[in-house]
Coordinates of C-alpha atoms and ligand atoms in Angstrom, one line a residue:
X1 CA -14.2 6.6 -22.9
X2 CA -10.5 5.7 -22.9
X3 CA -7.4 6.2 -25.0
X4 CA -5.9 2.2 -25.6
X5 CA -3.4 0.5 -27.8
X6 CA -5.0 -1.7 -30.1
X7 CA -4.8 -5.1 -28.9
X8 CA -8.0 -4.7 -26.2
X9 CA -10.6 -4.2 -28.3
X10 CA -11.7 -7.7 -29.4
X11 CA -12.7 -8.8 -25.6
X12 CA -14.5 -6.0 -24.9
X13 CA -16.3 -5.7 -27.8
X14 CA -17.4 -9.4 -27.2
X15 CA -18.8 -8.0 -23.5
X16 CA -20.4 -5.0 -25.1
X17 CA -22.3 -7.1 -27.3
X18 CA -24.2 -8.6 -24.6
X19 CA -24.8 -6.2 -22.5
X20 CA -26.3 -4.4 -25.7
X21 CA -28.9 -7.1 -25.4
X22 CA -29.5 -6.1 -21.6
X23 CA -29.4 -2.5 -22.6
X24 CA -32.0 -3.1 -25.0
X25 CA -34.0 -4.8 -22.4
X26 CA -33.8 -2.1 -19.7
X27 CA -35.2 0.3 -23.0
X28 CA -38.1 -1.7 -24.1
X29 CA -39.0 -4.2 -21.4
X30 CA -38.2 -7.6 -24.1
X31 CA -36.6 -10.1 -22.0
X32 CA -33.1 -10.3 -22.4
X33 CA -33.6 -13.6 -24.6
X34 CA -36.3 -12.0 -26.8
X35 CA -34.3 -9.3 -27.2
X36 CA -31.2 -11.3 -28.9
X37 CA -33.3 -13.4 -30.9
X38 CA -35.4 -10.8 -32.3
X39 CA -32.4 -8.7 -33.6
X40 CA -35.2 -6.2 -34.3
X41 CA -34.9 -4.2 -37.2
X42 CA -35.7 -1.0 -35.4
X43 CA -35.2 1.0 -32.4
X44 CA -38.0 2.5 -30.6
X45 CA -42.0 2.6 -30.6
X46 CA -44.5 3.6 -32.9
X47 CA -47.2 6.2 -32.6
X48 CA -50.5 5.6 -33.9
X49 CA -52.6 8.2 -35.8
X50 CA -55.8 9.4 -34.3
X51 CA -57.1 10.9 -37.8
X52 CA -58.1 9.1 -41.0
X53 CA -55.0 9.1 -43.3
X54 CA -55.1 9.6 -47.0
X55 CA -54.3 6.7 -49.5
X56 CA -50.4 6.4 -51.1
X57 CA -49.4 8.4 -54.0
X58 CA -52.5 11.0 -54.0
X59 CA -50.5 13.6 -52.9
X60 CA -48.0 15.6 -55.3
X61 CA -44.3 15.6 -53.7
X62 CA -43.4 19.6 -52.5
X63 CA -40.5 20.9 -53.4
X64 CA -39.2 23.0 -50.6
X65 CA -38.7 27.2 -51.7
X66 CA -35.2 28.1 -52.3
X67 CA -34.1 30.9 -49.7
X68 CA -33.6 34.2 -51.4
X69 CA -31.1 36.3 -50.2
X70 CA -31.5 40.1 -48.3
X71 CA -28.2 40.5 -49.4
X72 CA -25.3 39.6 -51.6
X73 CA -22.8 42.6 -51.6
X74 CA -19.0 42.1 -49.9
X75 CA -18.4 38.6 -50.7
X76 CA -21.0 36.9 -48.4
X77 CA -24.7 35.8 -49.3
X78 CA -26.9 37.3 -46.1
X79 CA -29.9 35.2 -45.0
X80 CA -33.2 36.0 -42.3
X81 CA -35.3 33.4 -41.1
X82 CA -38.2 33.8 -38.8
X83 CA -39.2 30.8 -36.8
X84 CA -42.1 31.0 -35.5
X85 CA -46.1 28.8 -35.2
X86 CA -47.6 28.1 -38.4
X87 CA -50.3 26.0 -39.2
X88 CA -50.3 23.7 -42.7
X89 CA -52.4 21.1 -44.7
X90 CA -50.7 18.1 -44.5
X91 CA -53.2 15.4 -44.7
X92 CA -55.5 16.7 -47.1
X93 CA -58.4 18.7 -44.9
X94 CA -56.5 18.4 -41.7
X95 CA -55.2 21.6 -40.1
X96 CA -51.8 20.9 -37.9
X97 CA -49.8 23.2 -36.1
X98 CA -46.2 23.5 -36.4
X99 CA -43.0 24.9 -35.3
X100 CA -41.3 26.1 -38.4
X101 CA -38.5 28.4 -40.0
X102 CA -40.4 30.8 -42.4
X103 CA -43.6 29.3 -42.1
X104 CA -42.9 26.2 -43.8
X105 CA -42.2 22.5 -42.6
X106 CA -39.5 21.8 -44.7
X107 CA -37.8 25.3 -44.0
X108 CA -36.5 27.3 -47.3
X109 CA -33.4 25.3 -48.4
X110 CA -30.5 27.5 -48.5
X111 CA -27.9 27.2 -51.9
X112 CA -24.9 28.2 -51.7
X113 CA -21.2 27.8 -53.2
X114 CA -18.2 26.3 -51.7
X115 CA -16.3 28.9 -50.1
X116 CA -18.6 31.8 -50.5
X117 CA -19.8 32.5 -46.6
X118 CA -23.1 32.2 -45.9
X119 CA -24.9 34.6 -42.8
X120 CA -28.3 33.7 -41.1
X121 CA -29.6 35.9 -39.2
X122 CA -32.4 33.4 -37.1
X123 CA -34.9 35.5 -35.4
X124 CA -37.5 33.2 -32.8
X125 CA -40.8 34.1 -32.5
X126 CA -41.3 30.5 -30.9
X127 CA -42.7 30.5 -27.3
X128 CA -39.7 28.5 -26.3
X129 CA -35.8 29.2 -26.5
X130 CA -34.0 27.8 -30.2
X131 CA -30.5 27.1 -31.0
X132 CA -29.8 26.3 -35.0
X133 CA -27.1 23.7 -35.7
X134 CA -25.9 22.8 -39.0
X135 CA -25.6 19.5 -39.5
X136 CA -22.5 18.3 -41.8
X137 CA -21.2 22.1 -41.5
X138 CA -17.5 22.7 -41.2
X139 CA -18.4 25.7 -39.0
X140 CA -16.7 27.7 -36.1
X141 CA -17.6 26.9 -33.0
X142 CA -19.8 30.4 -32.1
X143 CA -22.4 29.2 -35.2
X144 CA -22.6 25.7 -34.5
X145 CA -24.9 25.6 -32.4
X146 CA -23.8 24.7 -29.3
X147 CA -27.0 23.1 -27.4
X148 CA -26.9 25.9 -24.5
X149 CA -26.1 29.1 -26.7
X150 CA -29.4 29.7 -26.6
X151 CA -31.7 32.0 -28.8
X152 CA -34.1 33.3 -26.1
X153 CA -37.6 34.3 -27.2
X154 CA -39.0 37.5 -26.5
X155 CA -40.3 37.6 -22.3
X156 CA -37.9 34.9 -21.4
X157 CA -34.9 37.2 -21.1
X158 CA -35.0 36.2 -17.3
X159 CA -33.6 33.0 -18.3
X160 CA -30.4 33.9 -19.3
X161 CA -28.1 32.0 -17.5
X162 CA -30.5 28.4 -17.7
X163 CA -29.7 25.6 -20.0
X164 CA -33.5 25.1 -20.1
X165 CA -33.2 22.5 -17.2
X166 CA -36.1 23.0 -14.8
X167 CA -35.4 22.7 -11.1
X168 CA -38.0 21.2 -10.3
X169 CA -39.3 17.1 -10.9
X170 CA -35.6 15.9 -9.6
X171 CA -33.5 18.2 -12.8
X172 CA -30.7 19.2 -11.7
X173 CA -30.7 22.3 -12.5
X174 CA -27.5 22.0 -15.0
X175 CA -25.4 25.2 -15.4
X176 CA -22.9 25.8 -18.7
X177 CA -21.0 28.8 -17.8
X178 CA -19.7 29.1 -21.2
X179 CA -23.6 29.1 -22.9
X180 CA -23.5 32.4 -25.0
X181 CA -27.2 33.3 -24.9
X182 CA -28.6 35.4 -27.0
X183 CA -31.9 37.8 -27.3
X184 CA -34.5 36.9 -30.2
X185 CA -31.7 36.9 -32.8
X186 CA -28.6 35.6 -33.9
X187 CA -26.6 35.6 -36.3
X188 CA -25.2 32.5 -38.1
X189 CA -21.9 32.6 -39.7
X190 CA -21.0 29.8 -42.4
X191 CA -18.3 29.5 -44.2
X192 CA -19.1 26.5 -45.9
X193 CA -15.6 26.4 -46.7
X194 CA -16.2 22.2 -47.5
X195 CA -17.0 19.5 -50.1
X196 CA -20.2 20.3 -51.8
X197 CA -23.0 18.4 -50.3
X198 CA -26.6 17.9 -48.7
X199 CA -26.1 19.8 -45.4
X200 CA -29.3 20.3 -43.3
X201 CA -30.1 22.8 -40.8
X202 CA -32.7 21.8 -37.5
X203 CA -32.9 22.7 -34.2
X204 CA -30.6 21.6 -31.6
X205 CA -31.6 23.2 -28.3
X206 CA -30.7 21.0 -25.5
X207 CA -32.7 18.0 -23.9
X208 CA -35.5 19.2 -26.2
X209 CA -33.9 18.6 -29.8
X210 CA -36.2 16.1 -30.4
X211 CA -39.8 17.4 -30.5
X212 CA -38.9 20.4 -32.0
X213 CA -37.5 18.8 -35.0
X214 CA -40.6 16.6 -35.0
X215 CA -42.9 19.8 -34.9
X216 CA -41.1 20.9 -37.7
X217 CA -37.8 23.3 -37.2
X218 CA -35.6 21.3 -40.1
X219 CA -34.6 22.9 -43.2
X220 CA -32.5 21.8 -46.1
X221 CA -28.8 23.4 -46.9
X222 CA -27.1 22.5 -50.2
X223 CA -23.4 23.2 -51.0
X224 CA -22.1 23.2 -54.5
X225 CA -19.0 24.1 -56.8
X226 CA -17.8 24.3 -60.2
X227 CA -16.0 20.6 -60.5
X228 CA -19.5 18.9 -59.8
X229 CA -21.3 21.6 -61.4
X230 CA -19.4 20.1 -64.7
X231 CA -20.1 16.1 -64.1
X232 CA -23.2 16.5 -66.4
X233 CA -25.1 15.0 -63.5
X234 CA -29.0 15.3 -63.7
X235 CA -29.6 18.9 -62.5
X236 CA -32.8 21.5 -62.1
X237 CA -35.6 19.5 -62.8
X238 CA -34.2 16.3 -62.6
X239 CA -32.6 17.1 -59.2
X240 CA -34.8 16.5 -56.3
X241 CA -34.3 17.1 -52.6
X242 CA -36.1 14.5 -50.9
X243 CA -36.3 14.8 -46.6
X244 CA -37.5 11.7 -45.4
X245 CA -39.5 11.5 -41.9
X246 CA -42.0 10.3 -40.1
X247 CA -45.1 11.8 -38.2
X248 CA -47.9 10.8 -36.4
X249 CA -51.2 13.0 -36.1
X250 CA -53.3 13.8 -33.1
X251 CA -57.0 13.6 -33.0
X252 CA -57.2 17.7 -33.6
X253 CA -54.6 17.7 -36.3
X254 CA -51.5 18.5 -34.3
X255 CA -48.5 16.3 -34.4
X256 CA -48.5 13.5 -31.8
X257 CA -45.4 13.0 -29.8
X258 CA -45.0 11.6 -25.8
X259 CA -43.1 14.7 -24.7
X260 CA -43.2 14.5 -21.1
X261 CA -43.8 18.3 -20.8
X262 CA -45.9 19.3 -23.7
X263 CA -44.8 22.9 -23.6
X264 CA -41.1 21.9 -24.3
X265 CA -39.9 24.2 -21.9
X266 CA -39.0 22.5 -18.6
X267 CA -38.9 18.4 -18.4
X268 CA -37.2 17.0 -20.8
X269 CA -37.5 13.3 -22.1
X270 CA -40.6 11.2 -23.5
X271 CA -43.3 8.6 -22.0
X272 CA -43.0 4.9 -21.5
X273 CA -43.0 2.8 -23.8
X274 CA -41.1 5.7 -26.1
X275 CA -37.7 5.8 -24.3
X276 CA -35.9 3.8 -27.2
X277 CA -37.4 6.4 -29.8
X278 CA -40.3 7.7 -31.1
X279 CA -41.7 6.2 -34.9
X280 CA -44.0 8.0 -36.7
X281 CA -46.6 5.8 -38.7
X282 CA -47.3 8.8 -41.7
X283 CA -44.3 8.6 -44.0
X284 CA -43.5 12.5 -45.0
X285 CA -41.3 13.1 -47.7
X286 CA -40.8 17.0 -48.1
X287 CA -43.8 17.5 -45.7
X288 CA -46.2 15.6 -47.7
X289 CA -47.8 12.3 -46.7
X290 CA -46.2 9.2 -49.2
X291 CA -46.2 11.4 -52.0
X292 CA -45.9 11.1 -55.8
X293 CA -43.6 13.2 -57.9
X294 CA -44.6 13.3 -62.3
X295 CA -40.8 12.3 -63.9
X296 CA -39.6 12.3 -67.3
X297 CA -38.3 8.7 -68.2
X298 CA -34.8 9.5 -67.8
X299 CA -32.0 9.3 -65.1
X300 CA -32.9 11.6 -62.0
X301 CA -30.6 12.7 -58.8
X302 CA -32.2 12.2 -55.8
X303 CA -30.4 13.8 -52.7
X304 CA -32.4 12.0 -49.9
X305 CA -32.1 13.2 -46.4
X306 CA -33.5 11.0 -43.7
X307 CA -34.8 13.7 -41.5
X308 CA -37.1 11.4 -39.1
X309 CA -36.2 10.9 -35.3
X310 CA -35.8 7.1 -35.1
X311 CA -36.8 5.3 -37.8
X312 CA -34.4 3.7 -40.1
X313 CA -35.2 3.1 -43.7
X314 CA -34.1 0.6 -46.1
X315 CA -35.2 1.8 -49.4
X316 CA -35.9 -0.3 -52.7
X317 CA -37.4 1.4 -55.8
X318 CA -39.8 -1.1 -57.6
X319 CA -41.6 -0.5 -60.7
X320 CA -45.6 -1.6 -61.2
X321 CA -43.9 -4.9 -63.1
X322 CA -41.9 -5.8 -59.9
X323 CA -38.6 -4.7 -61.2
X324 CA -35.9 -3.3 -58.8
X325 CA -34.1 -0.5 -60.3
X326 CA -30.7 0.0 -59.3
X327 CA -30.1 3.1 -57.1
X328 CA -26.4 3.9 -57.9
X329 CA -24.9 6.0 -54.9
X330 CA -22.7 9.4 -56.1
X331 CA -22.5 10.7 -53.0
X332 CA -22.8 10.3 -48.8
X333 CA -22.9 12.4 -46.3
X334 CA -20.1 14.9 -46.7
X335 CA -20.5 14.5 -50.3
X336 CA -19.3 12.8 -53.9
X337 CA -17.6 8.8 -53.5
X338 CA -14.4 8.4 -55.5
X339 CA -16.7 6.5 -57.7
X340 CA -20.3 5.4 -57.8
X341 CA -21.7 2.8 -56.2
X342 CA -25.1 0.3 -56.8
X343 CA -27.3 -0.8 -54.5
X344 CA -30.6 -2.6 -54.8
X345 CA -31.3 -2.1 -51.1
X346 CA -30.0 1.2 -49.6
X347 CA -30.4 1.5 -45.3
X348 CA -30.8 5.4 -44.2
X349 CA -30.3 6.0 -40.5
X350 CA -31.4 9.3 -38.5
X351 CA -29.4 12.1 -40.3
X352 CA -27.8 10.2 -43.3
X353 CA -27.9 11.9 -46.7
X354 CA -27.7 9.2 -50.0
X355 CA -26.8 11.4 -53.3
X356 CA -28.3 8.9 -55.8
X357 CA -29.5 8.1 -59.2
X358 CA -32.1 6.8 -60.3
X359 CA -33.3 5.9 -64.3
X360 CA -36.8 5.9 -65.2
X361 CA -35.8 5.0 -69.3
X362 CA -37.3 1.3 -69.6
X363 CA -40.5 2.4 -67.3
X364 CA -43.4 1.9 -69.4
X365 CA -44.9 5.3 -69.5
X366 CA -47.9 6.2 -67.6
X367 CA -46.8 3.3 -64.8
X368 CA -44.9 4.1 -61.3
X369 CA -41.8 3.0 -59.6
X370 CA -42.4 3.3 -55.6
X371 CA -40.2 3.8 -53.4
X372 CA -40.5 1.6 -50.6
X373 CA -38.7 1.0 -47.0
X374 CA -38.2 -2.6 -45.9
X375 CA -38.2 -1.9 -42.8
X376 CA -41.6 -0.9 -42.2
X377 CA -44.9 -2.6 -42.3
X378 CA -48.2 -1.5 -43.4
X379 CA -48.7 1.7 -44.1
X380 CA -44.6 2.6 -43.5
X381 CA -43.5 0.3 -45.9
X382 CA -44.6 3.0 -48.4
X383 CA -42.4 5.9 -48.7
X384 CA -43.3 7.5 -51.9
X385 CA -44.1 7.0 -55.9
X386 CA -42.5 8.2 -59.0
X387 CA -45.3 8.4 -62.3
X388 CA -43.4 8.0 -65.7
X389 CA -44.9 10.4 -67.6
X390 CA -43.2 10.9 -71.1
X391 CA -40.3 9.7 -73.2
X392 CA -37.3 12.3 -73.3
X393 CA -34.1 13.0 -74.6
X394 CA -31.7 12.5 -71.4
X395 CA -27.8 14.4 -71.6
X396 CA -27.1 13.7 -68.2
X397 CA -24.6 11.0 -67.4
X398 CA -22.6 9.7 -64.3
X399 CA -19.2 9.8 -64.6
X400 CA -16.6 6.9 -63.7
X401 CA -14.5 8.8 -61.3
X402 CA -17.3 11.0 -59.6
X403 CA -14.0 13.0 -57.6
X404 CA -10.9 12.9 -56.6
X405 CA -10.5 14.3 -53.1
X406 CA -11.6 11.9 -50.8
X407 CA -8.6 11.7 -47.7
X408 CA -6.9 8.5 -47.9
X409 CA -6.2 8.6 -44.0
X410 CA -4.6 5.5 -42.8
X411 CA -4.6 3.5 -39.6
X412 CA -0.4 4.5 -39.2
X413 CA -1.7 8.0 -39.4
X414 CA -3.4 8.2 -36.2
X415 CA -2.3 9.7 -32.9
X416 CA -4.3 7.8 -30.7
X417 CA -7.6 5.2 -30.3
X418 CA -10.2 6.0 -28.5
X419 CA -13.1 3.8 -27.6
X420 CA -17.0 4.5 -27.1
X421 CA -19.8 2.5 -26.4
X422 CA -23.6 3.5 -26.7
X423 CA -25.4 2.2 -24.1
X424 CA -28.7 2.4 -22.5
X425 CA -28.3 3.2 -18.5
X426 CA -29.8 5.6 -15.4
X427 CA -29.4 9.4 -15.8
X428 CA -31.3 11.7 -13.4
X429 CA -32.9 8.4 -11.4
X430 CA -34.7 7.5 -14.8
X431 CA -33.8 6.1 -18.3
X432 CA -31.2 7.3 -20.0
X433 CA -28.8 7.1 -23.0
X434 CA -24.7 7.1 -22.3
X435 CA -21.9 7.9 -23.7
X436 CA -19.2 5.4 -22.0
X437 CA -21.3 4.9 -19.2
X438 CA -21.9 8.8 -19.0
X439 CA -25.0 11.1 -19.4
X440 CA -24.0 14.7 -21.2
X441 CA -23.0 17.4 -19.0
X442 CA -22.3 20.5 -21.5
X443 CA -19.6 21.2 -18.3
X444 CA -17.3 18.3 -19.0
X445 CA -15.0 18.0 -21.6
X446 CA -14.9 14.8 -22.8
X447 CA -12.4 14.3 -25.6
X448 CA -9.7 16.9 -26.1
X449 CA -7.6 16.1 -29.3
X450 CA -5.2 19.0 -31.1
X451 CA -6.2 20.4 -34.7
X452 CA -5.1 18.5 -37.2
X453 CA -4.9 15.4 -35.2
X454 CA -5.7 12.0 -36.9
X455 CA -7.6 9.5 -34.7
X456 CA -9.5 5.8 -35.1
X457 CA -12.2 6.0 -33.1
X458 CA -14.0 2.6 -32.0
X459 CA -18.1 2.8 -31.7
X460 CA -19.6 0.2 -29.9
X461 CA -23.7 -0.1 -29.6
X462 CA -26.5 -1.9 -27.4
X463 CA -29.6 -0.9 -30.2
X464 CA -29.2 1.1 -33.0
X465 CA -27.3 4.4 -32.6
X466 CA -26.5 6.8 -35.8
X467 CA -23.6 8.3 -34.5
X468 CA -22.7 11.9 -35.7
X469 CA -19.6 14.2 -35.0
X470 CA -19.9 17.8 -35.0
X471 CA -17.2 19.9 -37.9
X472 CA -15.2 16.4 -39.3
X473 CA -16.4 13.7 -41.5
X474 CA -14.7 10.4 -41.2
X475 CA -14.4 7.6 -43.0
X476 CA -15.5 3.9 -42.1
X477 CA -12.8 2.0 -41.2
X478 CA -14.5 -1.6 -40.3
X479 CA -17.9 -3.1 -39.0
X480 CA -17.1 -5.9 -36.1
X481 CA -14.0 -6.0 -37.1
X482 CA -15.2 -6.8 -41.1
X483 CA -15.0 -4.2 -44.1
X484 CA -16.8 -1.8 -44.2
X485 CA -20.9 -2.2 -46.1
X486 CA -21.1 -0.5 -49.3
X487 CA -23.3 2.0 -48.1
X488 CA -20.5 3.0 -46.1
X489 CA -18.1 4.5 -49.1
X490 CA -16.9 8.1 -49.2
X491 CA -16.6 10.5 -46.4
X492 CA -19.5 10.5 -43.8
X493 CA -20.3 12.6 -41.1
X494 CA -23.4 9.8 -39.5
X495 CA -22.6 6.2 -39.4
X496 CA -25.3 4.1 -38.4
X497 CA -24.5 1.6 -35.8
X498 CA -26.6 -1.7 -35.8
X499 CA -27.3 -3.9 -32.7
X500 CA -24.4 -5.4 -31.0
X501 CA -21.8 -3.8 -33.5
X502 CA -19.0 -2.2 -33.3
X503 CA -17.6 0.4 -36.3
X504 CA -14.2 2.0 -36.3
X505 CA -14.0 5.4 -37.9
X506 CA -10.9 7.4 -38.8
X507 CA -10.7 11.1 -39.1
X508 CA -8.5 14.2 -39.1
X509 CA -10.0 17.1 -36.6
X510 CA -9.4 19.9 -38.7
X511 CA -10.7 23.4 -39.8
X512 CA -11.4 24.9 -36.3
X513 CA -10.6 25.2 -32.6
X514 CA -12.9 25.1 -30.1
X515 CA -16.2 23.4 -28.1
X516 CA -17.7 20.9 -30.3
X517 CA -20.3 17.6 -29.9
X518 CA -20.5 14.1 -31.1
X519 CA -23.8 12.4 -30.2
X520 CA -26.4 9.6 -31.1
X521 CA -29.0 11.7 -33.7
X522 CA -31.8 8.9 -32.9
X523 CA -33.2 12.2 -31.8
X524 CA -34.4 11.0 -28.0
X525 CA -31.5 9.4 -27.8
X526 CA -30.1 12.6 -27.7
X527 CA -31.7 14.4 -25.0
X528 CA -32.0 12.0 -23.3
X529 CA -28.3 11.9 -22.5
X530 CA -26.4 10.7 -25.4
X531 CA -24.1 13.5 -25.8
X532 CA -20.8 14.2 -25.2
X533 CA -17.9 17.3 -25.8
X534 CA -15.4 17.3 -28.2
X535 CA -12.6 19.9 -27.7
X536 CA -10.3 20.8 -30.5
X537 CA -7.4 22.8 -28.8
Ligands
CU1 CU1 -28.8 6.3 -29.9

């Protein structure tokens, strides 16, 4: 990770993009010549079910509770959430385990309004320690989770100092003296004081962020305001949250997954031949197995969230005819484009939120449009159904200029450059995932840059690597030195990086001081090393 003037970065993108190959090599075991011609399509290795799994489009899609409020008095809306072991149906007469907040795999989404603080007090009743991050929050640094301010659960108070590394099996026994540990509860402070958006909430304890958002601790967050309120988008019915993820079932009913320590308390990481990431082969949308939702036929707002570890998506909606229907983008990550977009094919990496429309009018009624990923095969190529139901009247509309708000940062704008590469490597005498040729070390600052500093950064990656920063979104500068895709429009806080490639972003560090993260969110990716500080001074 180094600060440069612009002129390098061709050459050593050139090198990186080879040694990608060799990284992906060391990950998977392909030889290196297999690994550049296959240009695979995915990262990481799939699980396979050990129960029978339902047929497509049986089950009807779940619309995750809305969060009520314990209270709403002095300007700020005051949330509790328990997280704790639950156990749910999601393949029809299969019990499985989960780690959930409230109960429920999704969580309760929280709503809420720009500008109007938001409090959650988390209480864990999990038998291991939790830390809640908020991913696409502009938040202070004390609620962002920080992945050693630990929430302890109740009888491991003795902890208190631990990251959650064990000393024994060669860990190393890493020590963050500025962790700010708490007992059983915290409370979460938002002040959401940010575009309206598809935020989501999920657990970001360190090294073991992984399984426990695969055992179920993610929850939904929506931000709105006024100005979108009044686009005359589809809204209430015709507005569906849609979390995306995969899963793979156990011969009991739990949920599958190579942890190497199953109790997700002391060794961190995952089993050969998972170390790239771990697919799912049950497609989940809001907890339910390929589901199918009843529509009108009339324009609907889907605000998808792909919530799954490692698998990417590339989604297509196709009728029972074979018609593609446009999926016209409003919105990305960190909320509305300038102005809409269409796409016929729309990729979704780890993390990535899509605002997007969809019209069912000209869907012969009674027939379905599926939703399908072409990336999968089998039984992941199906993602979900949509059965049009009944003609209706349809008011909704999508407007030209969707906002006007977007920064219009520009290259001259920038204090500095900075250059990172993604990279598969050795960490702990085993595989791991760097950051510049680094594994995380919550005790070394990284990248220290001043509030309200502009900056291009330049991502470089071996496989594919979402890349998110912590507080900012940024905008897409280039992609191998080409525009940008047009999946890339609007402000973003994840931007997927594709083997070999190398993305320049641009953003302004504003809105808080303090100890922040940017990181790979291909989940093991993650804890296994692909981390790194960011201080805002
Ligand atoms: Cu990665």
């Amino acid at each position: 990770m180094r600060e440069h003037d612009a002129g390098r970065g061709l050459s050593r993108r050139r090198m990186l993009g080879v040694g990608g190959a060799l990284g992906l090599m060391a990950a998977t075991g392909l030889s290196a010549s297999a690994a550049l011609a296959r240009r695979p399509s995915f990262t990481g290795a799939e699980l396979r079910s050990a129960v029978p799994l339902p047929p497509p489009f049986q089950v009807s899609l779940p619309i995750p509770a809305v969060l009520k409020p314990v209270d709403t008095s002095g300007g700020t809306d005051r949330y509790e959430i328990t997280q704790r072991e639950a156990s749910a149906e999601i393949l029809p007469g299969v019990k499985t385990p989960l780690w959930t907040y409230e109960g429920t795999f999704p969580g309760p989404t929280i709503e809420s309004r720009r500008g109007r603080p938001v409090t959650v007090t988390h209480r864990n009743e999990l038998p291991v320690p939790t830390v809640v991050h908020l991913h696409g929050g502009r938040t202070p640094a004390a609620s962002d989770g920080y992945p050693t301010d630990l929430v302890l659960p109740e009888g491991r108070h003795d902890a208190a100092t631990n990251t959650g590394h064990g000393s024994e099996h060669g860990m190393d026994g890493m020590h963050d003296p500025r962790a700010v540990i708490t007992k059983l509860t915290r409370d979460y402070t938002f002040p959401l004081d940010q575009r309206p958006t598809l935020l989501w909430y999920h657990d970001h304890r360190m090294d073991f962020t992984a399984p426990a958002i695969w055992r179920g601790l993610a929850g939904l967050h929506i931000v709105r305001d006024d100005a979108e309120d009044d686009l005359g988008l589809p809204a209430g019915q015709r507005e569906l949250p849609l979390m995306i993820a995969d899963r793979a079932f156990a011969a009991d009913g739990s949920l599958a997954y190579p942890a190497l320590d199953p109790t997700l308390r002391e060794r961190p990481g995952v089993r050969e031949p998972y170390l790239a990431g771990v697919l799912g082969d049950v497609i989940l949308v809001n907890g339910a197995p390929w589901p199918v939702h009843e529509v009108d036929a009339a324009r609907y707002r889907l605000r998808i969230l792909n919530a799954s570890n490692a698998r990417h998506y590339e989604l297509e909606a196709v009728s029972d005819e074979g018609r593609r229907l446009d999926l016209v983008q409003i919105g990305a990550d960190q909320g509305l484009l300038a102005e809409p977009v269409t796409h016929r094919l729309l990729p979704i990496a780890p993390a990535e939120r899509y605002d997007v429309i969809i019209d069912f009018a000209g869907v012969p009624i009674g027939s379905r449009v599926r939703l399908l990923n072409r990336l999968g095969s089998g039984r992941t190529h199906d993602v979900m159904a949509f059965r049009v139901a009944r003609h209706t009247a349809d008011d909704s509309r999508i407007p030209r200029t969707l906002s006007t708000d977007l920064p219009t940062w520009r290259r001259s704008d920038a204090a500095r450059v900075r250059d990172f590469s993604f990279r598969a490597g050795r960490m702990r005498g085993g595989h791991g995932w760097l950051i510049g040729g680094l594994p995380f070390d919550p005790a070394r600052t990284d990248v220290t840059t001043r509030l309200g500093e502009v900056e291009v950064w330049r991502l470089v990656a071996d496989v594919h690597h979402p890349i998110h920063l912590h507080l900012v979104g940024f905008r897409v500068l280039s992609r191998s030195g080409r525009s940008p895709l047009p999946h890339d429009a609007g402000l973003k806080d994840t931007v997927a990086l594709r083997p070999g490639e190398a993305v320049e972003i641009i953003t302004r560090f504003d809105g808080y001081r303090g100890r922040y993260l940017f990181h790979c969110h291909n989940a093991e990716h993650e804890d296994m090393g692909m981390m790194a500080n960011l201080e805002i001074i």
